Coordinates of N, CA and C in Angstrom, one line a residue:
X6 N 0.8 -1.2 0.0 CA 0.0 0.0 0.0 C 0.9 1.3 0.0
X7 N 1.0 1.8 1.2 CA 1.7 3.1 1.2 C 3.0 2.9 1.9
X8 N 3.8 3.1 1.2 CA 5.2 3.5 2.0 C 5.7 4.3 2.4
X9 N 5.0 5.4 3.3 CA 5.2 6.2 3.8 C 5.3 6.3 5.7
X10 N 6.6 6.5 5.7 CA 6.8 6.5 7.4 C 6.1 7.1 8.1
X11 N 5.8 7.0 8.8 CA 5.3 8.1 10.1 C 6.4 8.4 11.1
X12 N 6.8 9.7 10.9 CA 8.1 10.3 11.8 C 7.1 10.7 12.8
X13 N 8.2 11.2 13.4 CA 7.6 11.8 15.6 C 7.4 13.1 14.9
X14 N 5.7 13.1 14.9 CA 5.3 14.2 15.2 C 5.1 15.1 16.1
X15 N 4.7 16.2 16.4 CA 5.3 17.2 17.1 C 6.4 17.5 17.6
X16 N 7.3 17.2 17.4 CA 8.7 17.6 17.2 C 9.1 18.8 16.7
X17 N 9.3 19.8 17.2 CA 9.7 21.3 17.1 C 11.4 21.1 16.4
X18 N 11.6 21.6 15.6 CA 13.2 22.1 14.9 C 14.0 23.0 16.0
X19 N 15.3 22.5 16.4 CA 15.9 23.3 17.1 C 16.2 25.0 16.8
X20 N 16.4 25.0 18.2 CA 16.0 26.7 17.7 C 17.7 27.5 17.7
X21 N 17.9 28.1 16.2 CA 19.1 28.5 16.1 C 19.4 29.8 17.4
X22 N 20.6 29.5 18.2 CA 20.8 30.5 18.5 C 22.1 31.7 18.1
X23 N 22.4 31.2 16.7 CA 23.7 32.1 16.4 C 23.3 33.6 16.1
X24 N 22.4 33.9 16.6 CA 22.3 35.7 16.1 C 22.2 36.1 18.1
X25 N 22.2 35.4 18.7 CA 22.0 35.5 20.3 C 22.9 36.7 20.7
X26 N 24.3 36.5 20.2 CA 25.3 37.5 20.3 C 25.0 38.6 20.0
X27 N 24.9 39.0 18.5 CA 24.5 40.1 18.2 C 23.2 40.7 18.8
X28 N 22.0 40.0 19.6 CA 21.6 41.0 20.1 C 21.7 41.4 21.2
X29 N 22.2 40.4 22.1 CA 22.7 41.0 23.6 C 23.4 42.6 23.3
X30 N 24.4 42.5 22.0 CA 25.6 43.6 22.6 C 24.4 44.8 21.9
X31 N 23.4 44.4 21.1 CA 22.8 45.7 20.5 C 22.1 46.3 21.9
X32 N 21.7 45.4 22.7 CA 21.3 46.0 23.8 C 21.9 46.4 24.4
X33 N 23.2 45.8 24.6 CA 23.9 46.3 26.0 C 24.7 47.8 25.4
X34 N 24.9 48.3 23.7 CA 25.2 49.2 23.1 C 23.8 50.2 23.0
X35 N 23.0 50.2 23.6 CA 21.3 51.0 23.7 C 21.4 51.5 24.8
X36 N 21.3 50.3 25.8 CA 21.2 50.9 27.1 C 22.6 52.0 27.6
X37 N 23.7 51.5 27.2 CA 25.1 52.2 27.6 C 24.9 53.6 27.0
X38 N 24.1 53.7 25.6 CA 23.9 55.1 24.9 C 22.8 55.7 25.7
X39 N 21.8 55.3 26.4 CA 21.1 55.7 26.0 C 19.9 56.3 28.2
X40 N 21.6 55.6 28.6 CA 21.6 55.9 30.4 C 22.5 57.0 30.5
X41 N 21.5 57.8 31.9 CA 22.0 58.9 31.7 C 22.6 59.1 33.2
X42 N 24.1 59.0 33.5 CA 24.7 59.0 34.4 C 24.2 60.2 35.6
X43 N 23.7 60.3 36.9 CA 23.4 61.4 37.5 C 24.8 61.8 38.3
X44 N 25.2 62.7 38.6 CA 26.5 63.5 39.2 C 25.9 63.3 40.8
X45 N 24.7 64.1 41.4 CA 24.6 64.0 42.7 C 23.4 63.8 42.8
X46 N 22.3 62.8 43.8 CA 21.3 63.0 44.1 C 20.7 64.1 44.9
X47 N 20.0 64.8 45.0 CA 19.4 66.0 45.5 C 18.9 65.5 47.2
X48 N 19.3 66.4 48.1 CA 18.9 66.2 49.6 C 18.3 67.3 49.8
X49 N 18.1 68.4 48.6 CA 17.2 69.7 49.5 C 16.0 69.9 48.6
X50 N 15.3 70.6 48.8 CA 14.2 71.0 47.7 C 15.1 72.5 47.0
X51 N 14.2 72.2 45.9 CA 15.3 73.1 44.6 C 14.4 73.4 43.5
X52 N 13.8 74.9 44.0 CA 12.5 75.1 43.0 C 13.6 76.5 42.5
X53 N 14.1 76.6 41.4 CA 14.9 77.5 40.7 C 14.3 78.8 40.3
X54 N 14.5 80.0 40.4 CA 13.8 81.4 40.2 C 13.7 81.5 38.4
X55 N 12.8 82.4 38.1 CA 12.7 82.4 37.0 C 13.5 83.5 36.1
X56 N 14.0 83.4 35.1 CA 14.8 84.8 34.7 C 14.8 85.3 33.1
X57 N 14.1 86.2 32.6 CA 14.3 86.7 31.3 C 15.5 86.2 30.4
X58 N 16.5 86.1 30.6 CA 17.7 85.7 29.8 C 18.9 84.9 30.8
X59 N 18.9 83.7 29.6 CA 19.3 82.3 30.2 C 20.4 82.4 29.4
X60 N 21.4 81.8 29.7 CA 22.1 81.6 28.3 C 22.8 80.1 28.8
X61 N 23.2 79.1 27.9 CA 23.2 77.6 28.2 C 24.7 77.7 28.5
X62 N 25.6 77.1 29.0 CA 27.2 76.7 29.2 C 27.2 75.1 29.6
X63 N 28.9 75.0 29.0 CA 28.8 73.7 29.0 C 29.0 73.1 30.2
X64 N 28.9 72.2 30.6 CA 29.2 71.4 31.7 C 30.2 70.9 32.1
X65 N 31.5 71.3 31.4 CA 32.7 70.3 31.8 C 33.3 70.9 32.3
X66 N 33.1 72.5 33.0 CA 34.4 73.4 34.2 C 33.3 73.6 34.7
X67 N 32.2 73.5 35.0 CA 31.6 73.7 36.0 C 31.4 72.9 36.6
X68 N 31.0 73.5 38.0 CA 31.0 72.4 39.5 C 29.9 73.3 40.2
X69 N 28.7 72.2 40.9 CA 27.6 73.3 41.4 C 27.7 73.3 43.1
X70 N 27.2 73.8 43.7 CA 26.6 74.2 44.9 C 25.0 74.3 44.9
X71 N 24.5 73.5 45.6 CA 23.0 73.1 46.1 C 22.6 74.3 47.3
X72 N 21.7 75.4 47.5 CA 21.3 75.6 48.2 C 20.0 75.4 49.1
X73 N 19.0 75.4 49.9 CA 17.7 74.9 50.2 C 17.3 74.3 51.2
X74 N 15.9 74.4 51.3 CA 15.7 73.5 52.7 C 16.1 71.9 52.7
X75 N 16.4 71.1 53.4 CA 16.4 69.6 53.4 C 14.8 69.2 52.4
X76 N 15.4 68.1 51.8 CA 13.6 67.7 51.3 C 13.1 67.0 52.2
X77 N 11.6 66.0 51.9 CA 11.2 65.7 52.6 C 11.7 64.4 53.3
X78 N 12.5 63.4 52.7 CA 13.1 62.9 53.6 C 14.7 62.5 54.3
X79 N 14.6 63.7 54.0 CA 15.7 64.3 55.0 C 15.1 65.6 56.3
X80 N 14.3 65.0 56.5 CA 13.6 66.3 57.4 C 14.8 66.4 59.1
X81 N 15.0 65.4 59.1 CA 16.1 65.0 60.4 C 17.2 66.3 60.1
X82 N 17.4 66.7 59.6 CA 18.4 67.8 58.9 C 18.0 68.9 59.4
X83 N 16.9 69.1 59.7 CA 16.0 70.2 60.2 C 14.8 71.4 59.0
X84 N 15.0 72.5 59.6 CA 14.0 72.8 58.5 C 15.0 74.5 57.7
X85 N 15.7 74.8 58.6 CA 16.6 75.6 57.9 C 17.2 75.5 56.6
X86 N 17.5 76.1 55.9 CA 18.2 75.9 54.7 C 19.6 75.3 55.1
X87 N 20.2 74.7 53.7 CA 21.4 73.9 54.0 C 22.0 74.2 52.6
X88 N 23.4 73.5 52.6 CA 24.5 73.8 51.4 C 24.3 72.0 51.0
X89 N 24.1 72.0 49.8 CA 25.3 70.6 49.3 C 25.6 70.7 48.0
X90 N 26.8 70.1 48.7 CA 27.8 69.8 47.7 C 28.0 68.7 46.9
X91 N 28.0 68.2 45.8 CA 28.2 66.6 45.6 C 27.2 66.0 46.3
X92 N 27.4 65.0 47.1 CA 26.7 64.2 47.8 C 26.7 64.1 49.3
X93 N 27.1 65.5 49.5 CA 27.0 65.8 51.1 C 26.5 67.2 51.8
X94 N 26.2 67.6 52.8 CA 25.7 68.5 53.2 C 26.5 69.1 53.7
X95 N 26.8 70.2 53.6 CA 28.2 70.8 54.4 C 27.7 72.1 55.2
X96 N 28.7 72.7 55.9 CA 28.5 74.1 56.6 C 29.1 75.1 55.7
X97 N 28.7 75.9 55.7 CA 29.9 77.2 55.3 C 31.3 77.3 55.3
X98 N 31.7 77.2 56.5 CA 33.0 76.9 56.4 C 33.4 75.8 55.7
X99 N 32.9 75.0 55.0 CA 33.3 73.6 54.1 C 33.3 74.0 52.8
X100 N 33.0 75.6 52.7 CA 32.7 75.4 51.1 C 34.0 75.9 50.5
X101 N 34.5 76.4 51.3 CA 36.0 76.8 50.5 C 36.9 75.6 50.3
X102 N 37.4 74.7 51.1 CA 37.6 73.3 50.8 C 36.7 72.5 49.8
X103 N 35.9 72.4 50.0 CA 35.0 71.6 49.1 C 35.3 72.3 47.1
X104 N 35.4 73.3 47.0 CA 35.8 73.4 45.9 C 36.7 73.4 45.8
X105 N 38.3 73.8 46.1 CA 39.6 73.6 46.4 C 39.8 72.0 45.8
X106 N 38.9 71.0 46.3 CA 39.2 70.2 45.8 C 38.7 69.5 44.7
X107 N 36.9 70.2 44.4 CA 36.9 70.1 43.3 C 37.5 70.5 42.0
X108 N 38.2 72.0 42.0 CA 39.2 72.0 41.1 C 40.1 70.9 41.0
X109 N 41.3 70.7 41.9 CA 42.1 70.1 41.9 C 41.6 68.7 41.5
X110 N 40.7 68.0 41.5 CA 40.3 67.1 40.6 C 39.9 67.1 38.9
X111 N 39.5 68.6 38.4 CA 39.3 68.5 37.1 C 40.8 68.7 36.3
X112 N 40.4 68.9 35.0 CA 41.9 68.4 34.0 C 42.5 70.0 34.3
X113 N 44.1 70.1 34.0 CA 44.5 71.2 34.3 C 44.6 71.9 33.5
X114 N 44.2 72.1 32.5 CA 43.1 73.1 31.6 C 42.3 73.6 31.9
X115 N 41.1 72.6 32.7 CA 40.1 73.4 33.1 C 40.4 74.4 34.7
X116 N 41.4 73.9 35.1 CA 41.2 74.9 36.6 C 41.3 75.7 36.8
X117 N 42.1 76.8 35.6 CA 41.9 78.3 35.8 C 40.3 78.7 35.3
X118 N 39.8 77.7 34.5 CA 38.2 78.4 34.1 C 37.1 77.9 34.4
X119 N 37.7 77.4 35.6 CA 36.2 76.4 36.6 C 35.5 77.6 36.7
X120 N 33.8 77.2 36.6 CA 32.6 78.2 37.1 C 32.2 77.6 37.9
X121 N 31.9 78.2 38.8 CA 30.9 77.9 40.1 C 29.4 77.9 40.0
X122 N 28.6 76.9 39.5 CA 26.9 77.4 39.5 C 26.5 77.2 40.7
X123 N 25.5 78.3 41.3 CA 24.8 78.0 42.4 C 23.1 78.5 42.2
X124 N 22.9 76.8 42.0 CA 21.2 76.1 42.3 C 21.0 76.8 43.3
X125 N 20.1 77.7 43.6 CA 19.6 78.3 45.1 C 18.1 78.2 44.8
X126 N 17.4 77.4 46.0 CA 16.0 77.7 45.7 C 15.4 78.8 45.9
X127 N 14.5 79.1 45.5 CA 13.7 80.7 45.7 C 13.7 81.1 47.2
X128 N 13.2 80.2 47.9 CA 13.2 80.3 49.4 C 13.9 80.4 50.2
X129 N 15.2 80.3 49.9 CA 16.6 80.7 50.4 C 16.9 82.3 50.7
X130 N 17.4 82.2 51.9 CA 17.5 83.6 52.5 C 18.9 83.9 51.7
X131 N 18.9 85.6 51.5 CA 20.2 86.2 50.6 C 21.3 85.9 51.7
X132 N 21.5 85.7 53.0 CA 22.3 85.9 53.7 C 23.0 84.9 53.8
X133 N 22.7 83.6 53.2 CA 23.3 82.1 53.4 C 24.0 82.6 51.9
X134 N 23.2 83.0 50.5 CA 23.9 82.8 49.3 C 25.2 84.0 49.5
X135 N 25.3 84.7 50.1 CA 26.3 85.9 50.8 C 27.8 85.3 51.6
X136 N 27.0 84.5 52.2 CA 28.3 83.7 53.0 C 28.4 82.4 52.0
X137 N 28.1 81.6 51.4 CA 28.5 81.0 50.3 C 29.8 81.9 49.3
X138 N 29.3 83.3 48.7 CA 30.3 83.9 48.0 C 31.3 83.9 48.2
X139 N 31.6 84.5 49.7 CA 32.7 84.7 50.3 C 33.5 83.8 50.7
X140 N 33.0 82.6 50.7 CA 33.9 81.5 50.7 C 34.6 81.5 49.4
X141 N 33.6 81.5 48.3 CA 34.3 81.1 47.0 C 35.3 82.1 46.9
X142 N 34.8 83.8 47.4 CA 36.1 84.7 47.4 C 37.3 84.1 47.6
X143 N 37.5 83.9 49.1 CA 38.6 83.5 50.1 C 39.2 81.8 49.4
X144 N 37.8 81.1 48.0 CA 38.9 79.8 47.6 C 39.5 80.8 46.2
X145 N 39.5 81.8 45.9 CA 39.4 82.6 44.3 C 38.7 81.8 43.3
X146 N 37.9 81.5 44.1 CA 36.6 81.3 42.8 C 35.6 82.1 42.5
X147 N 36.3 83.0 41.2 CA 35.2 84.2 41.7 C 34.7 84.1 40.1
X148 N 34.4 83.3 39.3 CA 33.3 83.0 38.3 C 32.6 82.5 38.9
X149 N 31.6 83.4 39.1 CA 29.9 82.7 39.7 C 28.7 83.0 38.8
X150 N 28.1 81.5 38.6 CA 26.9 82.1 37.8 C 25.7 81.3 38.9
X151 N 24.6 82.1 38.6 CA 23.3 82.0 39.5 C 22.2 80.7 38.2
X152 N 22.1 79.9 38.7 CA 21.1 78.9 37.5 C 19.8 79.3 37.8
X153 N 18.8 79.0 36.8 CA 17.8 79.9 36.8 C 16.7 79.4 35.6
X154 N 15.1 78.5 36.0 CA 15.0 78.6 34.7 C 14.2 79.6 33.7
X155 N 13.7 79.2 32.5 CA 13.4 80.2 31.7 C 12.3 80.7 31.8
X156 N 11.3 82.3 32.2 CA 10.4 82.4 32.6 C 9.4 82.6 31.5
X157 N 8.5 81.8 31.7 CA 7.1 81.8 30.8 C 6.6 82.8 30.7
X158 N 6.0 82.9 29.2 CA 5.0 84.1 29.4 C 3.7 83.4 29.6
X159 N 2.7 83.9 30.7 CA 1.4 83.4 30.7 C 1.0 84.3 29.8

């Protein structure tokens, strides 16, 4: 009659995995483009003032200073305004060291043309952003620019 076998059916074809490589690294070439490294997480609240003319600079001689109250969970900090730096909360008297050594860590190119930004939230009393200055006087860091974002017209 028929001479036809009956093979094992349902039997699935192995599953090639030679393209496996190429897409892991397309991923791991996505995500590497495409993550965005953060410099410091934020410990204070930091609602920025608004200002008619912004103008953009680059980021690689500058080093910022955080002004503000603690946020909300950092309330243990108290309710005063505070300084941070990087990833610490300092006193006044730390701010002149604290950049001292952030220069001395960037390339030595950039150290005569480091800028100082200072993030100060609206709520910040003038007399903390005052004694901040005078530190940076007393490190001679005296390019200071104030950050600030761009004010809407309603």
């Amino acid at each position: 009659m028929s001479k036809f076998k009956k093979g094992k059916q349902g039997d699935l074809p192995a599953i090639s995995t030679a393209s496996l490589p190429d897409i892991v690294f397309m991923l791991l070439f996505f995500f590497m483009v495409a993550t965005v490294m953060r410099d410091s997480s934020l410990m204070i609240e930091n609602k920025l003032p608004s200002a008619d003319q912004v103008e953009k600079l680059k980021k690689d001689r500058t080093t910022f200073i955080y002004a503000g109250k603690p946020s909300s969970q950092y309330k243990h900090l108290g309710t005063e305004p505070r300084i941070q730096f990087n990833d610490a909360i300092i006193g006044v008297e730390d701010v002149k060291p604290s950049i001292l050594q952030a220069i001395a860590d960037m390339n030595e190119e950039l150290q005569s043309k480091v800028v100082v930004g200072l993030k100060v939230d609206k709520e910040t009393h003038a007399g903390l952003v005052s004694d901040i200055k005078q530190e940076l006087r007393k490190a001679n860091a005296l390019k200071v620019m104030y950050i600030a974002n761009v004010k809407t017209e309603e």
